[in-house]
Each structure stands twice: as structure tokens, then as C-alpha cells.
Coordinates of C-alpha atoms in Angstrom, one line a residue:
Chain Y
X1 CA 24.3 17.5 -11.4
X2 CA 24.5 13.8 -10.9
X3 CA 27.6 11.9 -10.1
X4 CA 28.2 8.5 -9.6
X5 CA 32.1 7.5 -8.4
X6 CA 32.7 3.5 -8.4
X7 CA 29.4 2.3 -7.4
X8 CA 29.0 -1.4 -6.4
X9 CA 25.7 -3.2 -6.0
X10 CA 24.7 -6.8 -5.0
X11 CA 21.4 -8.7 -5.1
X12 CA 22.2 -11.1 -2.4
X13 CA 25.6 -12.6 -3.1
X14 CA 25.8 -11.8 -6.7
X15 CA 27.5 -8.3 -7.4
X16 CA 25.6 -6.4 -10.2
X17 CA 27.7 -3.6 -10.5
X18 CA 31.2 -3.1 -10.4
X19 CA 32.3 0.1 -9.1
X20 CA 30.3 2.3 -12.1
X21 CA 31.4 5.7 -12.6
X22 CA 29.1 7.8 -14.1
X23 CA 28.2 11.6 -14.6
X24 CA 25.2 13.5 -15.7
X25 CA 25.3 17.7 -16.1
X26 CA 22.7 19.9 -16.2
X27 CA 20.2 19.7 -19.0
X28 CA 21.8 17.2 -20.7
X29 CA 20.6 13.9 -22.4
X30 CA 22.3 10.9 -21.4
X31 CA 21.6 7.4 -22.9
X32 CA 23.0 4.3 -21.0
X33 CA 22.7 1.1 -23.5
X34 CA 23.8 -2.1 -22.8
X35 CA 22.7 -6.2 -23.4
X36 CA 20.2 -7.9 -21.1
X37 CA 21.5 -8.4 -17.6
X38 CA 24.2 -5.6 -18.1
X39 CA 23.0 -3.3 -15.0
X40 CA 21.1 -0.6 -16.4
X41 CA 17.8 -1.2 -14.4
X42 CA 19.9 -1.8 -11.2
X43 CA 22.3 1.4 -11.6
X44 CA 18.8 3.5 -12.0
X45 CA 17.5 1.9 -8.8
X46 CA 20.4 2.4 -7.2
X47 CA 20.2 6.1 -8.3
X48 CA 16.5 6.6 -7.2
X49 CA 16.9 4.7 -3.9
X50 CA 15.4 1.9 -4.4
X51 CA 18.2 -0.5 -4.4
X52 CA 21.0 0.0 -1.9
X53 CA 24.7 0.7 -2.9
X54 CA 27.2 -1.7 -1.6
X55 CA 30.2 0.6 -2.4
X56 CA 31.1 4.0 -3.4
X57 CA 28.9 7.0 -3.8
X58 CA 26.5 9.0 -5.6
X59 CA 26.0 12.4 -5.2
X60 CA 23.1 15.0 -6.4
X61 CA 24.0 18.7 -6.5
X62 CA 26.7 18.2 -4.8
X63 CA 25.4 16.7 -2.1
X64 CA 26.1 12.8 -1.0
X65 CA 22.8 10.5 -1.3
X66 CA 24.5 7.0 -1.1
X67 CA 22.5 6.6 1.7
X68 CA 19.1 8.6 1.6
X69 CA 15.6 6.7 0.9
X70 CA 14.2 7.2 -1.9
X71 CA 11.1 9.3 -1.0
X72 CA 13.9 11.7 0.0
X73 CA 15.2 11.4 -3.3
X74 CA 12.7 12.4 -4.5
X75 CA 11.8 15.6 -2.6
X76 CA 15.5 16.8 -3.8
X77 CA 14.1 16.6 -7.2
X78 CA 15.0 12.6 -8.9
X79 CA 12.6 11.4 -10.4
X80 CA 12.4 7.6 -11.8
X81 CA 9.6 6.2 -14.8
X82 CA 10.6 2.6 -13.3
X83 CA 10.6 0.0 -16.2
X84 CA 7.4 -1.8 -16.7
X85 CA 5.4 1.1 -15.9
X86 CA 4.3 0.6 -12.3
X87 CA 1.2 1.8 -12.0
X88 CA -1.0 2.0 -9.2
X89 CA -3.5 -0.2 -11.1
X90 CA -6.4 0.4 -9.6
X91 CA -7.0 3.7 -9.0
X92 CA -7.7 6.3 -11.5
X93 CA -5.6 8.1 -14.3
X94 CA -5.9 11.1 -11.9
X95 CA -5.0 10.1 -8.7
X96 CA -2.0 8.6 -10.6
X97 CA -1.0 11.5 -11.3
X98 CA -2.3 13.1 -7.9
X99 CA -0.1 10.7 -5.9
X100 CA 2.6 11.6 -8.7
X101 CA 3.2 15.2 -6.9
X102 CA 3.0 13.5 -3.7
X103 CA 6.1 15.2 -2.1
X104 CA 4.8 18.6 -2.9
X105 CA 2.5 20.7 -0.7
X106 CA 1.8 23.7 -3.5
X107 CA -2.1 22.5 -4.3
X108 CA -3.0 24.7 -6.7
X109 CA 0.5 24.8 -8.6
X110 CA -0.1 20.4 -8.3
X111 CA -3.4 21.3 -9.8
X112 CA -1.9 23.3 -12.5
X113 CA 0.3 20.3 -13.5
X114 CA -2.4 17.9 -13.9
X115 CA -4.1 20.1 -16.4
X116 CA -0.7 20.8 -17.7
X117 CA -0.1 17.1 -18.0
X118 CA -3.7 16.6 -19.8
X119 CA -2.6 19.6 -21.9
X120 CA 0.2 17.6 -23.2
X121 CA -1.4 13.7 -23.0
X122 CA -4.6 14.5 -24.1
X123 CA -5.7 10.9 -24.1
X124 CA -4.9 10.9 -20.2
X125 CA -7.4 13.7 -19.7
X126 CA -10.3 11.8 -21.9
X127 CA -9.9 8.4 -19.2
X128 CA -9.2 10.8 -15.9
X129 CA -11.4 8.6 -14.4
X130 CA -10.3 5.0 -15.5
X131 CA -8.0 2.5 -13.3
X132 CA -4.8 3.4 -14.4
X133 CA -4.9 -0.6 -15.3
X134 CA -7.2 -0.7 -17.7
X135 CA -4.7 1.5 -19.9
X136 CA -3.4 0.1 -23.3
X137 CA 0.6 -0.5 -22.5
X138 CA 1.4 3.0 -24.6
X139 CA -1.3 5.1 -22.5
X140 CA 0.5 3.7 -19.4
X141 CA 4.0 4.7 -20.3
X142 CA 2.4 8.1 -20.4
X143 CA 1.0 8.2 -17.6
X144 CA 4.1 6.9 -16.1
X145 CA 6.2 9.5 -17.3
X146 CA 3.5 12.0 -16.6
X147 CA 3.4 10.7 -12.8
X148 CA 6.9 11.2 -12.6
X149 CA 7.3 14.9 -14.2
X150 CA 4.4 15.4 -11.4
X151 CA 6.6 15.5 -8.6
X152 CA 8.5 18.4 -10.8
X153 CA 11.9 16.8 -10.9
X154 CA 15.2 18.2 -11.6
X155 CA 17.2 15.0 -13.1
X156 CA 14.5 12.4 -14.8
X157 CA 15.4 8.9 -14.7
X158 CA 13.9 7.2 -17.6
X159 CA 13.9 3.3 -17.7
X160 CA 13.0 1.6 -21.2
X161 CA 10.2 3.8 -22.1
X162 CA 9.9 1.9 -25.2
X163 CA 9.6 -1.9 -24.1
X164 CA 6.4 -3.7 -25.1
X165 CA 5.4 -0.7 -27.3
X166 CA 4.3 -0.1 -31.3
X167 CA 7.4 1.2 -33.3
X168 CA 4.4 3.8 -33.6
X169 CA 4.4 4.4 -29.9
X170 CA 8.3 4.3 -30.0
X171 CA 8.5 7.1 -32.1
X172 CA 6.4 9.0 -30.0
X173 CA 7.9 8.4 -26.7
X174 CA 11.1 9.1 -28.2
X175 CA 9.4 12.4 -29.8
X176 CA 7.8 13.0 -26.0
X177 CA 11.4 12.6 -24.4
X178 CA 13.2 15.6 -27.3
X179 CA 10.9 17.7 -26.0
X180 CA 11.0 17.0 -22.1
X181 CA 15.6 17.7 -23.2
X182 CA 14.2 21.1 -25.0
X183 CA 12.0 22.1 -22.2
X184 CA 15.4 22.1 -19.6
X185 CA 14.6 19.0 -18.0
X186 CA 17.9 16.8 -16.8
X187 CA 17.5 12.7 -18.3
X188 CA 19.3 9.9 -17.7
X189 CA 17.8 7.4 -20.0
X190 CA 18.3 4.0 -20.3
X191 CA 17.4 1.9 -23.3
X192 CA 17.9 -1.1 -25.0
X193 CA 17.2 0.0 -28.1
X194 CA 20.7 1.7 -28.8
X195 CA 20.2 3.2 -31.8
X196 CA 17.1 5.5 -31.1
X197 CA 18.8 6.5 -27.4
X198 CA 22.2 7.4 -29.1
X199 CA 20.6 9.4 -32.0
X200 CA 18.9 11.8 -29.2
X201 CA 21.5 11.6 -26.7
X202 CA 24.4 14.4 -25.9
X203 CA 26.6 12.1 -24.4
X204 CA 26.3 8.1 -23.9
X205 CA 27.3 5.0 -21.4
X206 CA 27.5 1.8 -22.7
X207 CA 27.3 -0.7 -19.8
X208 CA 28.7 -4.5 -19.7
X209 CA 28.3 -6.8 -17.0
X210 CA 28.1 -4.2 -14.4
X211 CA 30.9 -2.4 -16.1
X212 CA 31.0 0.8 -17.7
X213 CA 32.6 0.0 -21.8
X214 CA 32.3 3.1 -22.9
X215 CA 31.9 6.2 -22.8
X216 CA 31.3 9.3 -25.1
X217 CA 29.1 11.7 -27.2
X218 CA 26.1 10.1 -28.9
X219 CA 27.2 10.3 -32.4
X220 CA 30.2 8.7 -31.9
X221 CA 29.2 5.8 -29.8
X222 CA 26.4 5.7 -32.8
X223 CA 30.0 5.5 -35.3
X224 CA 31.6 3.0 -33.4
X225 CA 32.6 -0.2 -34.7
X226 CA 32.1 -1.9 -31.1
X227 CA 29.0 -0.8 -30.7
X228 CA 27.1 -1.3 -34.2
X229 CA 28.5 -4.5 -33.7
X230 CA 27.5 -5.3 -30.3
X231 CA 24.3 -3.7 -29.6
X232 CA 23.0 -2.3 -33.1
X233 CA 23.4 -5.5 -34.9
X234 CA 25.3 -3.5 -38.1
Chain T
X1 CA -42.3 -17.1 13.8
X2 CA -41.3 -13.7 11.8
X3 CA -40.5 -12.2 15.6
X4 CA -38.3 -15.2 16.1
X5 CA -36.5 -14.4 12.6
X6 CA -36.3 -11.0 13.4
X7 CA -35.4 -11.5 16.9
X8 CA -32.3 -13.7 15.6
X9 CA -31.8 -11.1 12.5
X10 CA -31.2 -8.3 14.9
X11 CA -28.6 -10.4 17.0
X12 CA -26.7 -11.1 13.9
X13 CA -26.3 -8.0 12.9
X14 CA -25.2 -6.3 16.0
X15 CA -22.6 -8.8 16.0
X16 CA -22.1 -8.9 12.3
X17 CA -21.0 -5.1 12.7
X18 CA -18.5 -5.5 15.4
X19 CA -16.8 -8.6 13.3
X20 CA -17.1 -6.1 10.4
X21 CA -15.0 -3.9 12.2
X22 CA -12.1 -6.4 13.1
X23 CA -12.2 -7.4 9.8
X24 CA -11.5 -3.9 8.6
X25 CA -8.5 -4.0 11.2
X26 CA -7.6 -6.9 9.2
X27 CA -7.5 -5.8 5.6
X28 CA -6.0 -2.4 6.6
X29 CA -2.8 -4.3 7.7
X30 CA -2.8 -6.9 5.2
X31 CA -3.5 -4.1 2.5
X32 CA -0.2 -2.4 3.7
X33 CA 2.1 -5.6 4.6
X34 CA 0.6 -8.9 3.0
X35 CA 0.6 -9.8 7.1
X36 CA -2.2 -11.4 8.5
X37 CA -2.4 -9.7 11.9
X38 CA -3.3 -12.4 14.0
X39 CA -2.9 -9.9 17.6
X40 CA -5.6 -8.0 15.9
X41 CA -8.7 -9.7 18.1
X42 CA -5.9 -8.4 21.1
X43 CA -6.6 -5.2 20.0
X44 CA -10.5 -5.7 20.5
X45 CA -10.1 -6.9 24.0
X46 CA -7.4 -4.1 24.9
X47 CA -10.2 -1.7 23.6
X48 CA -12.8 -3.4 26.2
X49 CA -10.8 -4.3 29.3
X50 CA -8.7 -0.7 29.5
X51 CA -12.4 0.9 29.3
X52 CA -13.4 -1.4 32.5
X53 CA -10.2 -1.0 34.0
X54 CA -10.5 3.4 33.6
X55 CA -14.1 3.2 34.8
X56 CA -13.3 1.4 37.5
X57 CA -10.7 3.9 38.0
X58 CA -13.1 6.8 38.1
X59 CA -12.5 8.1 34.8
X60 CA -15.8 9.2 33.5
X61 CA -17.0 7.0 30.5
X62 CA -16.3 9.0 27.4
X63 CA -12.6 10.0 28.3
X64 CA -12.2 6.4 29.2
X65 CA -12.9 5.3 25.6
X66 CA -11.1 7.0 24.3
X67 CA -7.8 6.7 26.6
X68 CA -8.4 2.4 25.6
X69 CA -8.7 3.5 21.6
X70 CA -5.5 5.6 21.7
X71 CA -3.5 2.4 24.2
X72 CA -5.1 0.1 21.8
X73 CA -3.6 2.4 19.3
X74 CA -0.3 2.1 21.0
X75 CA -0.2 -1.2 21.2
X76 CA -0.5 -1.2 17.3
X77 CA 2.5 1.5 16.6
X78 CA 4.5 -0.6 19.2
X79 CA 3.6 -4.1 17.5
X80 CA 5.2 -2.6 14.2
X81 CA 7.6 -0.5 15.5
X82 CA 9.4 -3.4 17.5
X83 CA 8.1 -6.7 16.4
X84 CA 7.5 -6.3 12.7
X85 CA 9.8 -3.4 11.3
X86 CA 12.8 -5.2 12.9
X87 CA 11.8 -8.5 11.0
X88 CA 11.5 -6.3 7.4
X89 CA 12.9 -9.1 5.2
X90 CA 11.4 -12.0 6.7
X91 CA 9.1 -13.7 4.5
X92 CA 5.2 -13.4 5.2
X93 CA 4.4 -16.5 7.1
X94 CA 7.3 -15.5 9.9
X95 CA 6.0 -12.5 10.4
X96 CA 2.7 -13.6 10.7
X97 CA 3.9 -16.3 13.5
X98 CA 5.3 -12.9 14.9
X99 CA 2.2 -11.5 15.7
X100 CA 0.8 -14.9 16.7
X101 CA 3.6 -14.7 19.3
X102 CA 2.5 -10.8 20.3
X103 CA -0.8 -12.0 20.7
X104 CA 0.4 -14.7 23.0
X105 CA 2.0 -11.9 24.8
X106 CA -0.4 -9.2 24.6
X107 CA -2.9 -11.8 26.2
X108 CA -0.3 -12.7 29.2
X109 CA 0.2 -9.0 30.2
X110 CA -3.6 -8.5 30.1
X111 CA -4.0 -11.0 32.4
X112 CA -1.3 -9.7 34.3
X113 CA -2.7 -6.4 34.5
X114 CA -6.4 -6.8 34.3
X115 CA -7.1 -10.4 36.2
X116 CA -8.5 -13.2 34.7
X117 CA -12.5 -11.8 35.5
X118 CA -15.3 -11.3 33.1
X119 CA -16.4 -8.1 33.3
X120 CA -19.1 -6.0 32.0
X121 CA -19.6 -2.2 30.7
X122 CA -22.8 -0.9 31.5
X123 CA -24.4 0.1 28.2
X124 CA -24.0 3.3 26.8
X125 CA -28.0 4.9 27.1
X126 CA -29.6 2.2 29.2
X127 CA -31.1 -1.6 28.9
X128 CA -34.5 -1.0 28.4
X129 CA -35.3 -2.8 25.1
X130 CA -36.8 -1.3 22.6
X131 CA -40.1 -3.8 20.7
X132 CA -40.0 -4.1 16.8
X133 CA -42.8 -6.2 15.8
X134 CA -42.5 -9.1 18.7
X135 CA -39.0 -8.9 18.9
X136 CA -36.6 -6.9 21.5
X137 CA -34.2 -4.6 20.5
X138 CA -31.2 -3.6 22.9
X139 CA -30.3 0.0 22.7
X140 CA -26.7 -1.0 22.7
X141 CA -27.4 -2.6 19.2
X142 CA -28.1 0.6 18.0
X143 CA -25.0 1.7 19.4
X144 CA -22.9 -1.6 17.7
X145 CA -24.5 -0.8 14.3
X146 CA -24.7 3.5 14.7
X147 CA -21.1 3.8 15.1
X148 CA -20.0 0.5 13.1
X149 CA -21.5 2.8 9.7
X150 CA -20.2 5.6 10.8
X151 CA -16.5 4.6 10.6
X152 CA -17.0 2.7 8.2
X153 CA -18.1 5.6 6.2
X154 CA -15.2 7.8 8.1
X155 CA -12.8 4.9 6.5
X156 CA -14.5 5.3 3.1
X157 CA -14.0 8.8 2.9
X158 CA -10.2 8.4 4.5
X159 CA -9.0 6.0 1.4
X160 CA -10.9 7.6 -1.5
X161 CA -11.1 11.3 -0.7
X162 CA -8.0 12.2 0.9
X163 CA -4.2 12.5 -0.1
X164 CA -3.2 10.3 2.2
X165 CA -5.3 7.2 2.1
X166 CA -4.9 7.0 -1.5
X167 CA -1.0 7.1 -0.6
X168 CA -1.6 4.4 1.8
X169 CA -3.8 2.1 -1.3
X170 CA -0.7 3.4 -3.8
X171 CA 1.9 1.7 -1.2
X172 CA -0.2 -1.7 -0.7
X173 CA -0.6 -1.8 -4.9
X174 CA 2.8 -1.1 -5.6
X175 CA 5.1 -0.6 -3.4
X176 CA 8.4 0.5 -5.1
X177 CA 6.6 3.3 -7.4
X178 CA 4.9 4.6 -4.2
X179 CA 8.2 4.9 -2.7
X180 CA 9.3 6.7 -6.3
X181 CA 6.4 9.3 -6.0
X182 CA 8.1 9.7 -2.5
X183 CA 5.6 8.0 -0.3
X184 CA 6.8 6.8 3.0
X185 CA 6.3 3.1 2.8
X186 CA 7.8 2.3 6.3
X187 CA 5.8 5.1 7.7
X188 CA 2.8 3.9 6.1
X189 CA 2.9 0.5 7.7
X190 CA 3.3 2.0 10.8
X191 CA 0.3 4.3 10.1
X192 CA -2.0 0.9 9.6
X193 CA -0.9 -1.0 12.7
X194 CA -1.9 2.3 14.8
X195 CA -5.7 2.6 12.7
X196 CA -6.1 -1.1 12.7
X197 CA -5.2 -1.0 16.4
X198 CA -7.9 1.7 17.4
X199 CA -10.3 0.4 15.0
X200 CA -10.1 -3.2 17.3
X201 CA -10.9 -1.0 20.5
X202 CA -14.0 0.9 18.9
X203 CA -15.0 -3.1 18.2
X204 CA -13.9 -4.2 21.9
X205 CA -15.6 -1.4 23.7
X206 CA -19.0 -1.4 21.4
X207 CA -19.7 -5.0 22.1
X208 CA -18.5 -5.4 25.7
X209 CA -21.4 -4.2 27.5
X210 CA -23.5 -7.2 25.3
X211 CA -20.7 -9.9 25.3
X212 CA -19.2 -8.9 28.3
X213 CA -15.2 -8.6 28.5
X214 CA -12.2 -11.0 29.5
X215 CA -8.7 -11.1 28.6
X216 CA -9.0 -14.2 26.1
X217 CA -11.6 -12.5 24.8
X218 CA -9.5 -11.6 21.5
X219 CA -9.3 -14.8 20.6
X220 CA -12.8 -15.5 19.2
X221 CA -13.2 -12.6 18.4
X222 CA -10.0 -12.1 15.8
X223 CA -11.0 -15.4 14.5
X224 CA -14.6 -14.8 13.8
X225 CA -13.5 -11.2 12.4
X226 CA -10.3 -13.2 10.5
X227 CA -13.3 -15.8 8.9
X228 CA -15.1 -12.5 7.8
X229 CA -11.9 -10.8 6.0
X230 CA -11.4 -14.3 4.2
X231 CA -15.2 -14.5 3.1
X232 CA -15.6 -11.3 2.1
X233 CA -11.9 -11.4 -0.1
X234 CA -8.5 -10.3 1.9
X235 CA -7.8 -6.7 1.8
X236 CA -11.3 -5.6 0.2
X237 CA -13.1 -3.1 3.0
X238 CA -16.1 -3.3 1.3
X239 CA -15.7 -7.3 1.7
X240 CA -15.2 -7.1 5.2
X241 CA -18.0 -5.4 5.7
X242 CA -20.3 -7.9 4.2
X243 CA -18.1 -10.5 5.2
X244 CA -18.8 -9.2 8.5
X245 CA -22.4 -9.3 8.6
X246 CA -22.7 -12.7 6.6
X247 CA -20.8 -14.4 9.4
X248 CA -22.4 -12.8 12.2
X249 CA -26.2 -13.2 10.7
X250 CA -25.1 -16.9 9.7
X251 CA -24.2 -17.3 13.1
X252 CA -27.1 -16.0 15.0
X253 CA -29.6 -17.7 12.3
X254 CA -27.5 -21.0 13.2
X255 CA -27.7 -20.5 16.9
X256 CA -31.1 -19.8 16.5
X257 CA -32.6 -22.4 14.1
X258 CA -30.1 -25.7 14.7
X259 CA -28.3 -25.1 18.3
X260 CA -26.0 -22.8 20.1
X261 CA -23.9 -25.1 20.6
X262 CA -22.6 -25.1 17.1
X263 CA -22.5 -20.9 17.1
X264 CA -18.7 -21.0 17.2
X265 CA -18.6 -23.7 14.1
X266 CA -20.4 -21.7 11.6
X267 CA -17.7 -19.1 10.9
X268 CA -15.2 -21.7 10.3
X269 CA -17.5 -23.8 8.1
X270 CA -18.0 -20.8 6.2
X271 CA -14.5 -19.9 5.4
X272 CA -13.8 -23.6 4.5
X273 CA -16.6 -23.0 2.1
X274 CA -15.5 -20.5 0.8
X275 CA -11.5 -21.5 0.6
X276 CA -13.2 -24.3 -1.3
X277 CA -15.3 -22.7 -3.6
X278 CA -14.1 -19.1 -3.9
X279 CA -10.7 -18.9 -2.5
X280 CA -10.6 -15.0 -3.2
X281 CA -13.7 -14.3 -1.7
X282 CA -16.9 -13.0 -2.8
X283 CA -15.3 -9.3 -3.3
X284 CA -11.7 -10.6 -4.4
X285 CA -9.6 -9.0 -6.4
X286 CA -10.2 -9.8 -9.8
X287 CA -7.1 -9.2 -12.4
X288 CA -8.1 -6.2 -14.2
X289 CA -4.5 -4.6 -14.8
X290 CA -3.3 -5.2 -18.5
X291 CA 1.0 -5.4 -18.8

């Protein structure tokens, strides 16, 4: 569904990534770990569009995006929960979510998904009306995941849904995320906290200074020596 | 004595409302780019001069309205598209000296095009004035301050009822999630130069047939209008509003009471006030977003 062949990335004259190679199939979970400063936030940017490619190529379906914006991205289905939650502070839970299904033009089936996304964040439904700021950090993350789902995506890029949260909260994003994998929906979700993104992953990337280290199914990245050392302190 | 007030009131309003108005222009832009359009007082005088210049053509009045709101428009779509999309990247306060530059050059080509006269509009329904106890009322006030609300209200609506103003406030709060929703961002800026642009003309053509028309005529104007957005808080429409009516009835009461002479001085001593005092304005965004 989603593959990435030796993709480079810069921020100015530092180079981020170094040629990544990367590949996501259909309804699969896919965790991509990796220390502070690895890449993880800049490969999902560069996936979603928001950050350009300075070599190689991604492609979605089969088709090349390397060089699409991302609001065309997103109309082919990608969806991205950026990392820090991003809301749009100000205006209310359900405009969030309104502006969430911006790319589609099916009202009533938009309309269906709100309720839908009440159905399954019930708290979202009780403050429809509140800024979207005045959220606790673990309503937001919700909302932010429920903003992206709006816009019905295909591949869901997920970018530490648990930073800043209760291990409470954790547990249920991570619960929230199972089912999203059991409901069909593609992921690509990044993490720094290894150990829970391994356990619910099919297959795992561990990235290194813009390098992919690793690669294979969950469990066994979870087994190996390198990474309990490295990234789950064991 | 309470004629004179009003007398002075009624002044300040009318031209409260038309700074109101270029404030608005103000905000929109700012909301969408962090740029403070400087060319946006350009836009009022386009809005004023092409209705002259159509009228004088023959066009009858109504159709040349709205031909100067749509080439104000223009200008607006053509200020982004060529001056400000091609600088993306440059920080704020070069792109902000850009449109100092295309208001430089926006003034050059009026002047050019249009001549150097003041000219007049007549007024939209006559000059006979109307009396509200002891003091006069023009019917073109009515006019300044009819459809000043009424856009204001039509702008209202536009950012908190429809799609695609609230994708327009989703890009200027954040504008890489907007994008990831799948919002335009590019597109929307170029939406706010051609509204800010046409909401200049409505401004230019409302108030010329009181203040009459020239081509430096922008000048003042943008200031006055850029002393309201700052007083009423950057980016906040309802600021500019009363931003807009604080400065004109603070003017008109100053002309009034102290001396004309110092009409021009009171915007500016109100936004150093308020730089001092309050230097997000009265409506400014407070911090109400928890991380």
C-alpha cells in the first residue's frame, strides 16, 4: 500500500534521513521506534506532505506521491495525527472534527461520522461545543485522531499518540489504536515508547540517525538483544 | 451643546465604519499570512478612483461599483499571486516591506492612470441632510454605516457558519494540520488578498462622495484603518470593528473639542497608547490553548 524506496530529507543543510526504505501493506500495523532525533517525526511528514523529500520516492497504491502536496495526500486517503496534537485551538470540538472531513463532499455520510466519532469518544460529544483548546492533553489526542479518521483515510499515520499522557491514557490510546488495526484500518505508527508499539505491531522499523537498523515482525524486534538494550532499557 | 456632541458623534461614526472596514481588510490578511498588508489603504482608493473614473466613462453607477470592487479584487489576487507567493519563505518583516513597495507602485500607476485630481462621487440618494435633534445628518452616512454592518455581518456569517471560513480560521491557527485535513493553505492566502482587496473598495467607494477621492488617498486612510486593527488587537474582526469606531469617534470628538488640526494625530496617539499599555489590544488574543 505504502512504499518508501531510499528516501532522503534535509532541514536546511542538515540531512535528516538517509535514503529510508520502508514498506507498509494493507491492514497491517506497523510501529517505527527509534531515540530522540532519529527521524521518525520527519519520515511521517515527509509521508503526509508536509516536509519535502530531497531524494528517492514514496509511493501510495502504486502510484508516485514524492511530489504531491499534502492536501492531495490526503484526498487519496493518508491521513496524519501530527505529534503534539495540532489542534485548531480555538474553534469548537465539532468543527474540529467538521474541518477533519474537509476533503470530502458527502454531507450527510460527514455527518454520519461525527456522530460516529461521538459514538466512539463519548467525552468529545459531551464538550461539542468547547475550543478544542480548552481540552485536557488526553481529550485532545482524541480529538486528534478522531479529526484524522474524519477525512476517512486508507493508511493512518499515527505520531506519538501517547506523549504527555497518563499511563492511564496510554493504555487507552493504545486500546483505541487495536481496534482502529481490527476495524481494517492501514497504521503506520510511530512511538517512542518501544515496548507498547512492538507488543501491537505486525511488523516493526527501528530507525537510527535517519537510518533504518532494523527491521522485522513485532515480537521479534520485542526479543532482540539490540533493541531491549537500546530502546527498552532491559 | 448636546447638538454639537452629536453633531461630532455622527461624524465619527461614519468615519469610524469605513476605518472599520479597512481594518477588517487588515486582519483578514494578517489572519491568513502574519503580513501586515501595508497596500491595503491602495485598495480603498482603487475602490474610489475606478468608480470616478467608470462614471465618468458612462457606466451607470451601480455596475461601476462594482467593476472597482472586483479590480480592487484584482489587484489583491495579483498582489499575492506575484509579489507575496514568490517570496514564500521570506520572513515576515520582508514581506511586509513587499507590500510597502506594491503600495508605492499601486499609487504610481494610479497616478498614471487616473491624474493627480481630487475628485468627488456624487452621493448615493442625494445631499439633503437629514436633522436629529440640532444636528445634521448626511444621507451618505447612512449609507457608510448601512452597508459597513451589513458586511460586517456577511463576514460574520462567512467565518462562523460556512465550511470554508472556518477552513480559512483553521489555516491562520494552524497551519500544518490544516494542510493535513487537506485544506489548501496557498489557496487560502490567495483567497484573503482577493476579500481583503474588495472589502478596501466597498471602504473607498462608501466614503468618497464625503471625503472626496485622490490617488494618495490610501495612505491615510490604511494608516488610520492600520491604528484601528492594532487598537482593537491584530487579527480579531470583532476588534477591528470597535477598533474602528474608537479611532474614528476619538478623532471627530478631537477635531471637534481641541482642533482640527491635530485630527490626523489622534489615531497615532492612540495606538502608541495602546502599544504601551496593551500591546495586544483591547480584543487580543488571550492564551487559552492548554499543551
Amino acid at each position: 500500500m505504502l512504499r518508501v524506496d531510499s528516501l532522503s530529507s534535509h532541514y536546511g543543510r542538515i540531512q535528516a534521513l538517509h535514503g529510508v526504505d520502508l514498506e507498509v501493506r494493507e491492514g497491517e500495523l506497523v510501529a517505527l521506534v527509534g531515540g530522540n532525533g532519529a527521524g521518525k517525526t520527519t519520515l511521517l511528514r515527509g509521508i503526509s506532505g508536509l516536509h519535502p523529500a530531497s531524494g528517492g520516492t514514496i509511493r501510495f497504491e502504486g502510484r508516485d506521491i514524492t511530489r504531491l502536496a499534502a492536501p492531495r495526500r490526503v484526498r487519496m486517503g493518508i491521513a496524519q495525527v501530527p505529534e503534539g496534537r495540532q489542534m485548531f485551538g480555538p474553534l469548537a470540538v465539532e468543527d474540529n472534527l467538521r474541518l477533519g472531513a474537509y476533503a470530502r463532499r458527502d454531507r450527510a455520510a460527514v455527518a454520519a461520522g461525527i456522530e460516529r466519532m461521538y459514538d466512539t469518544f463519548p467525552i468529545l460529544r459531551e464538550k461539542r461545543r468547547q475550543p478544542a483548546g480548552t481540552l485536557s492533553g488526553g481529550q485532545q489526542q482524541m480529538l486528534a485522531i478522531a479529526r484524522a479518521l474524519m477525512s476517512k483515510p486508507r493508511l493512518l499515520l499515527l505520531d506519538e499518540p501517547s506523549m504527555g499522557l497518563a499511563p492511564v491514557l496510554v493504555t487507552e490510546i493504545f486500546n483505541i489504536i487495536k481496534e482502529l488495526k481490527a476495524g481494517g484500518t492501514t497504521i503506520l505508527l510511530v512511538e517512542q515508547n518501544a515496548y507498547a508499539a512492538l507488543g501491537i505491531a505486525d511488523r516493526g522499523y527501528v530507525l537510527e540517525t535517519g537510518r533504518i537498523a532494523l527491521t522485522g515482525n513485532g515480537a521479534d524486534l520485542l526479543a532482540d538483544d539490540q533493541v531491549r538494550q537500546a530502546y527498552l532499557g532491559i | 451643546m448636546l447638538s454639537e456632541f452629536l453633531q461630532f458623534l455622527f461624524s465619527g461614526v461614519t468615519l469610524g465604519a469605513t476605518y472599520a472596514l479597512v481594518a477588517l481588510g487588515f486582519a483578514i490578511i494578517f489572519n491568513a499570512s502574519h503580513v501586515i498588508n501595508f497596500a491595503q489603504g491602495e485598495f480603498v482608493m482603487i475602490g474610489g478612483m475606478a468608480t470616478v473614473a467608470l462614471l465618468g466613462a458612462g457606466a451607470p453607477m451601480p455596475l461601476a461599483m462594482l467593476a472597482a470592487i472586483l479590480l480592487a479584487a484584482t489587484a489583491g489576487l495579483l498582489l499575492e499571486k506575484f509579489a507575496v507567493e514568490p517570496a514564500r519563505g521570506a520572513s515576515v518583516v520582508t514581506l511586509i516591506i513587499i507590500t510597502i513597495g506594491a503600495s508605492i507602485a499601486l499609487r504610481g500607476v494610479a497616478q498614471l492612470v487616473w491624474g493627480k485630481q481630487f475628485h468627488a462621487l456624487p452621493s448615493f440618494s442625494g445631499d439633503v441632510p437629514l436633522q436629529v435633534l440640532g444636528a445634521t445628518l448626511l444621507p451618505q452616512s447612512l449609507w457608510v454605516l448601512g452597508v459597513s454592518a451589513a458586511v460586517v455581518v456577511a463576514l460574520f456569517g462567512f467565518f462562523n457558519r460556512t465550511l470554508l471560513g472556518k477552513a480559512i480560521l483553521a489555516a491562520s491557527y494552524n497551519r500544518d494540520a490544516a494542510q493535513l485535513v487537506g485544506i489548501n493553505v496557498k489557496f487560502v492566502l490567495f483567497l484573503s488578498f482577493g476579500l481583503s482587496g474588495a472589502l478596501g473598495a466597498v471602504a473607498g467607494i462608501l466614503v468618497a462622495p464625503i471625503t472626496f477621492t485622490h490617488f494618495e488617498i490610501g495612505i491615510m486612510l490604511g494608516l488610520k484603518g492600520f491604528a484601528a486593527a492594532i487598537l482593537g488587537g491584530l487579527g480579531n474582526g470583532l476588534g477591528a470593528v470597535v477598533g474602528g469606531l474608537i479611532v474614528g469617534i476619538a478623532e471627530a470628538m478631537g477635531a471637534g473639542y481641541i482642533s482640527s488640526e491635530y485630527k490626523d494625530a489622534i489615531a497615532f496617539v492612540l495606538i502608541l497608547l495602546v502599544l504601551f499599555v496593551r500591546p495586544s489590544g483591547l480584543f487580543g488574543r488571550r492564551g487559552t490553548e492548554r499543551v
